[in-house]
Short mmCIF file of C-alpha atoms in Angstrom, two decimals:
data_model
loop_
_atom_site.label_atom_id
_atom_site.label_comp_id
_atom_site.label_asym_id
_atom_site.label_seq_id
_atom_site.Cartn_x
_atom_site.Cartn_y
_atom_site.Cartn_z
CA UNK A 26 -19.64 15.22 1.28
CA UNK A 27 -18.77 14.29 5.04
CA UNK A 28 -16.74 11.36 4.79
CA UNK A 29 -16.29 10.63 8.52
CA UNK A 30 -13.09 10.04 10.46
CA UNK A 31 -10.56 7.35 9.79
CA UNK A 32 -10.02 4.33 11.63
CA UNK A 33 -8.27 1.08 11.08
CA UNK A 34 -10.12 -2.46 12.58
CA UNK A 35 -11.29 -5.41 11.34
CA UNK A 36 -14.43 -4.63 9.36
CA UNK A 37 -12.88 -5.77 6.16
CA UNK A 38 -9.84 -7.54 5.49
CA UNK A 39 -7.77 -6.75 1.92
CA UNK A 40 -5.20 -10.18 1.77
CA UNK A 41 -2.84 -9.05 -0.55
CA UNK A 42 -0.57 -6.31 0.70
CA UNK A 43 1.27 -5.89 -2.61
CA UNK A 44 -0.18 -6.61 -5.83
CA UNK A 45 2.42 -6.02 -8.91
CA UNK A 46 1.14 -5.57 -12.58
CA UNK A 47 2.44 -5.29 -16.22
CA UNK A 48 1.55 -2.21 -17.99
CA UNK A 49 -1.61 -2.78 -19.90
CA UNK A 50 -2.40 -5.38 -17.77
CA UNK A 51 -6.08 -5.90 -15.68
CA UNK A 52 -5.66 -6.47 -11.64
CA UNK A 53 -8.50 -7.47 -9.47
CA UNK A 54 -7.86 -5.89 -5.85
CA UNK A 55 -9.30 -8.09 -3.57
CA UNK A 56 -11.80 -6.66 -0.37
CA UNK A 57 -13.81 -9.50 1.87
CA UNK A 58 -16.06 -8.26 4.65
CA UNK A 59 -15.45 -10.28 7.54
CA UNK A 60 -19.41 -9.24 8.19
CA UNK A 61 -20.82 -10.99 5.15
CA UNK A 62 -24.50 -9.52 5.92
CA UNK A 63 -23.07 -6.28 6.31
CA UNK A 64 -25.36 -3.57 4.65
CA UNK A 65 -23.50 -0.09 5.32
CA UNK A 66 -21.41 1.47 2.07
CA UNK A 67 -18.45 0.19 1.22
CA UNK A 68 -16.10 2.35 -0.35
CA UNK A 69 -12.59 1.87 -2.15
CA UNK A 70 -9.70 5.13 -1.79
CA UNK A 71 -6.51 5.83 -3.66
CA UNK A 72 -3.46 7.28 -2.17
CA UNK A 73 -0.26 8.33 -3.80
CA UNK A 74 2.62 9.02 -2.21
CA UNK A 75 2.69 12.44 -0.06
CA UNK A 76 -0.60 12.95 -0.94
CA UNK A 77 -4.45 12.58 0.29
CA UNK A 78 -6.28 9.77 0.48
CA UNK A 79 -8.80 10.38 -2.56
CA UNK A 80 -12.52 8.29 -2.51
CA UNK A 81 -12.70 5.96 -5.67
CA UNK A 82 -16.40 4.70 -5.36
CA UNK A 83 -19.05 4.02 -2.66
CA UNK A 84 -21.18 0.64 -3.25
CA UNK A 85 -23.71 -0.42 -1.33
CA UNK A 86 -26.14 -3.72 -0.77
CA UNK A 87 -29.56 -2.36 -1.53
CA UNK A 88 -28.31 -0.13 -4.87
CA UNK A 89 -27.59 -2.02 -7.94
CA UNK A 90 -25.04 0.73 -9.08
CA UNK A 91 -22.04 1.55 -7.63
CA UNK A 92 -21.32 5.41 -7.12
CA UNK A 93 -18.11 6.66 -8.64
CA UNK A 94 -16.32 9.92 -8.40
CA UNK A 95 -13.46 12.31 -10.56
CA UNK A 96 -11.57 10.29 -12.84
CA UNK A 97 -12.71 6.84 -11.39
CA UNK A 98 -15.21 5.47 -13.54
CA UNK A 99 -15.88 2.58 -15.74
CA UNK A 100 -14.42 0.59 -17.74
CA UNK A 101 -11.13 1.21 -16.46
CA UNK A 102 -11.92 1.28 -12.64
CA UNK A 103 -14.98 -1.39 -11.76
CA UNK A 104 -16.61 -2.33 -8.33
CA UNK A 105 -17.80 -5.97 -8.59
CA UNK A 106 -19.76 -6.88 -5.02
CA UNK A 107 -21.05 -10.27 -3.75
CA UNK A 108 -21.74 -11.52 -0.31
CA UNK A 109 -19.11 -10.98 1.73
CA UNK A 110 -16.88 -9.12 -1.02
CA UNK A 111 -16.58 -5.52 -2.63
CA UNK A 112 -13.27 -5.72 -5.17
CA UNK A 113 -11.94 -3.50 -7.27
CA UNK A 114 -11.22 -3.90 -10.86
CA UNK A 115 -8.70 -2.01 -12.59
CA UNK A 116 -8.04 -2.22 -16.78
CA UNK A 117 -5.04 -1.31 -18.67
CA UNK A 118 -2.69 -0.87 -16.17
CA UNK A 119 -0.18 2.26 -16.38
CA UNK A 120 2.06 3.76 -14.62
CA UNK A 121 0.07 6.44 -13.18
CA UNK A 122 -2.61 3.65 -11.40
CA UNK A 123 0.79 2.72 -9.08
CA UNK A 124 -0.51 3.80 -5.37
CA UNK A 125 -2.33 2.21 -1.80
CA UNK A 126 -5.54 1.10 -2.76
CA UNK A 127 -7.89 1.26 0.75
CA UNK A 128 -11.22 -0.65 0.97
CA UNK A 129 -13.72 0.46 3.92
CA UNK A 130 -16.66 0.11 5.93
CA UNK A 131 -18.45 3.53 6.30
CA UNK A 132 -20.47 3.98 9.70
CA UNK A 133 -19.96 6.85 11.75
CA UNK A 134 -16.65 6.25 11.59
CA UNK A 135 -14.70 4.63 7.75
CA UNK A 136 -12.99 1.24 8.84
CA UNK A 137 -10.35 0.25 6.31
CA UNK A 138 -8.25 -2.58 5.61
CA UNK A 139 -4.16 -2.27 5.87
CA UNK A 140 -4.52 -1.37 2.18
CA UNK A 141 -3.06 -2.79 -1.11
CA UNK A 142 0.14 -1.31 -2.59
CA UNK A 143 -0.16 -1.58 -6.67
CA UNK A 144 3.15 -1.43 -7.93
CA UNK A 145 3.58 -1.61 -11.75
CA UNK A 146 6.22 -3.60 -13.44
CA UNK A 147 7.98 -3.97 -16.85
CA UNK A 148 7.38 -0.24 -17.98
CA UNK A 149 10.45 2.14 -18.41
CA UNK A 150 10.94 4.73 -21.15
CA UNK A 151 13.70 3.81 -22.98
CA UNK A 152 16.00 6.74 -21.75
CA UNK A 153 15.19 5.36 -18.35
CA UNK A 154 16.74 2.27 -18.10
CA UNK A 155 18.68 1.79 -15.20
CA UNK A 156 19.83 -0.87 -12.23
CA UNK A 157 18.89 -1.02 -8.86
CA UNK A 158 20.21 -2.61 -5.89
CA UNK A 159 19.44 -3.06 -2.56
CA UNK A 160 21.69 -3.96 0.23
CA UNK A 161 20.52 -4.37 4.25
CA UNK A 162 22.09 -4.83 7.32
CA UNK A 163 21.41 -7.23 9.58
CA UNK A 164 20.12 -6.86 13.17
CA UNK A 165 22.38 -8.86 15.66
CA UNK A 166 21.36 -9.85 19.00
CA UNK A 167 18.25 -9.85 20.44
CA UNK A 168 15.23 -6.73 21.44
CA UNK A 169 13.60 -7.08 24.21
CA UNK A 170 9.97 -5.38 25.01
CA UNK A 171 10.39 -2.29 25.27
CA UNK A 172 13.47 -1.38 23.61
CA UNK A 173 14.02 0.12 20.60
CA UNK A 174 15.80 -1.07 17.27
CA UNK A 175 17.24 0.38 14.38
CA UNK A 176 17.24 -0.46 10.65
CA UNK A 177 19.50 0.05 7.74
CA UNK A 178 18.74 -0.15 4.17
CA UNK A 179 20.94 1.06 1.20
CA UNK A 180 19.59 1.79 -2.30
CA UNK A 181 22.69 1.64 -5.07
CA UNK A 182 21.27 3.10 -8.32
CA UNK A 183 22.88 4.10 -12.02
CA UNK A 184 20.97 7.29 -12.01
CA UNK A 185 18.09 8.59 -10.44
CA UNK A 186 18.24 8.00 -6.95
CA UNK A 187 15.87 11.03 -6.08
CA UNK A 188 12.90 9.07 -7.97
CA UNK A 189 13.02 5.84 -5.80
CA UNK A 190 10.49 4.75 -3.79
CA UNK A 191 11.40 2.34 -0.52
CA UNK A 192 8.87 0.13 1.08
CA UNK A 193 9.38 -1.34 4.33
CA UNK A 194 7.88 -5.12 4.85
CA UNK A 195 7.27 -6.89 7.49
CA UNK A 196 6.64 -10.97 7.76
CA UNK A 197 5.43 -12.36 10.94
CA UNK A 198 5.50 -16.50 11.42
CA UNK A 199 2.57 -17.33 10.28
CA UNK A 200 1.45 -14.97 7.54
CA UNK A 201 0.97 -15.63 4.12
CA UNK A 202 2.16 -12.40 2.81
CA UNK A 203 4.56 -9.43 4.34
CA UNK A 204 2.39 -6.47 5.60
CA UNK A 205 3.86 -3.06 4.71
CA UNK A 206 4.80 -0.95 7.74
CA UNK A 207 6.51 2.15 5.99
CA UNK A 208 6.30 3.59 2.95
CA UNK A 209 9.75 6.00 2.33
CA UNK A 210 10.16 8.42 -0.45
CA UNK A 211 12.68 10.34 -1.01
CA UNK A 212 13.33 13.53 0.53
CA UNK A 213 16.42 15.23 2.27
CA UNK A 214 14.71 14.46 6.12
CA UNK A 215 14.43 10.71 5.07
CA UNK A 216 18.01 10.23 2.98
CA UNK A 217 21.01 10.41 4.03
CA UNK A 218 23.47 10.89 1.02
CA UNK A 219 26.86 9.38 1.19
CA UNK A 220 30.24 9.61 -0.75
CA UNK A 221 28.23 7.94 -3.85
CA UNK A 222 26.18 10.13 -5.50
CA UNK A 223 24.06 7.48 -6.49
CA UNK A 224 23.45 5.64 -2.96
CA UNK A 225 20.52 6.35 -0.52
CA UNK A 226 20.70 4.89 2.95
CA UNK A 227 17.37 4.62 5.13
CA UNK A 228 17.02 4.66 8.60
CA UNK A 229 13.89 3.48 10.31
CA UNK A 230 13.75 2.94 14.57
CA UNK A 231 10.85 0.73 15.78
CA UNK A 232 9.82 0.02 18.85
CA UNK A 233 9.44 -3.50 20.39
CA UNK A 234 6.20 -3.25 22.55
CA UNK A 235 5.49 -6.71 22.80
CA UNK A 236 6.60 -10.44 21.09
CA UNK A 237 3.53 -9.50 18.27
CA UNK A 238 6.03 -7.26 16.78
CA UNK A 239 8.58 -9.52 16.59
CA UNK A 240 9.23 -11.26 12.35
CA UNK A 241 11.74 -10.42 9.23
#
């Protein structure tokens, strides 16, 4: 099936960035269409880290039924549609559902949302039960346009380091929730080890091109 290319706009708009859930738990992944007659297929992806996007299901206004494809079928993965909405229901949360969920508009072109990151919480085998911390350093003085800036995170972990996955967030004034901007996982071009074999540190450089990416 010719899925298009891949563009990002504002054809739909997905409000929560990060959605965390208990295993066995149900989440609802929110998708509005910001064209509430809109009539072209709307269609939901999965992505897990370092891999493909993979398509979920297509829905569309004039079909009652929602396609679905591979392993994404009812009960545990449900499309429920309505004027000026196409979210995603997802039942008994494990760890396995934790990925970027994408929602789209498919004309010539698929226009997705920024995506929602699922994260699951409260589930560790009981041989994996460890402590994580998270220290970052500040950025002192001020960026103009233009110039670049560098940030520092370090991960301090019992065990396990390798395993981690780092998220980036950023939240502009204004905003009702942080928007993800990168998505690290661990790898020996991305983490520097230091004298602790147990301690990551991240880098990430990003450029100031104007005051709109200014925020925490």
């Amino acid at each position: 099936m010719n899925q298009g290319f891949i563009l990002w706009a504002k054809g739909v708009n997905q409000p929560n960035s990060v959605t965390s859930a208990a295993f066995g738990e149900n989440v609802t992944l929110q998708c509005f269409l910001l064209e509430e007659d809109n009539t072209d297929p709307i269609v939901w992806y999965q992505q897990k880290t370092g891999q493909e996007p993979r398509i979920m299901a297509m829905s569309q206004k004039s079909v009652e039924n929602s396609s679905y494809y591979s392993e994404f079928k009812p009960p545990k993965f449900t499309v429920v549609k309505g004027r000026g909405f196409c979210h995603l229901n997802i039942t008994s949360i494990e760890p396995s559902d934790e990925a970027m969920y994408y929602c789209g508009i498919r004309r010539f072109e698929i226009v997705f949302g920024k995506g929602a990151l699922l994260s699951v919480k409260g589930y560790l085998n009981k041989n994996d039960k460890y402590q994580v911390s998270v220290v970052q350093s500040p950025v002192l003085g001020v960026v103009s346009p233009g110039e670049s800036v560098s940030l520092q995170c370090t991960v301090l972990s019992e065990r396990r380091t390798a395993e981690l996955r780092v998220l980036w967030f950023r939240a502009a004034a204004g905003d009702s929730h942080p928007e993800i901007i990168y998505n690290h996982h661990n790898s020996s071009c991305q983490c520097e080890i230091s004298s602790s074999p147990h301690s990551c540190v991240y880098n990430l450089s990003k450029s100031v091109l104007s005051f709109s990416d200014t925020g925490t």
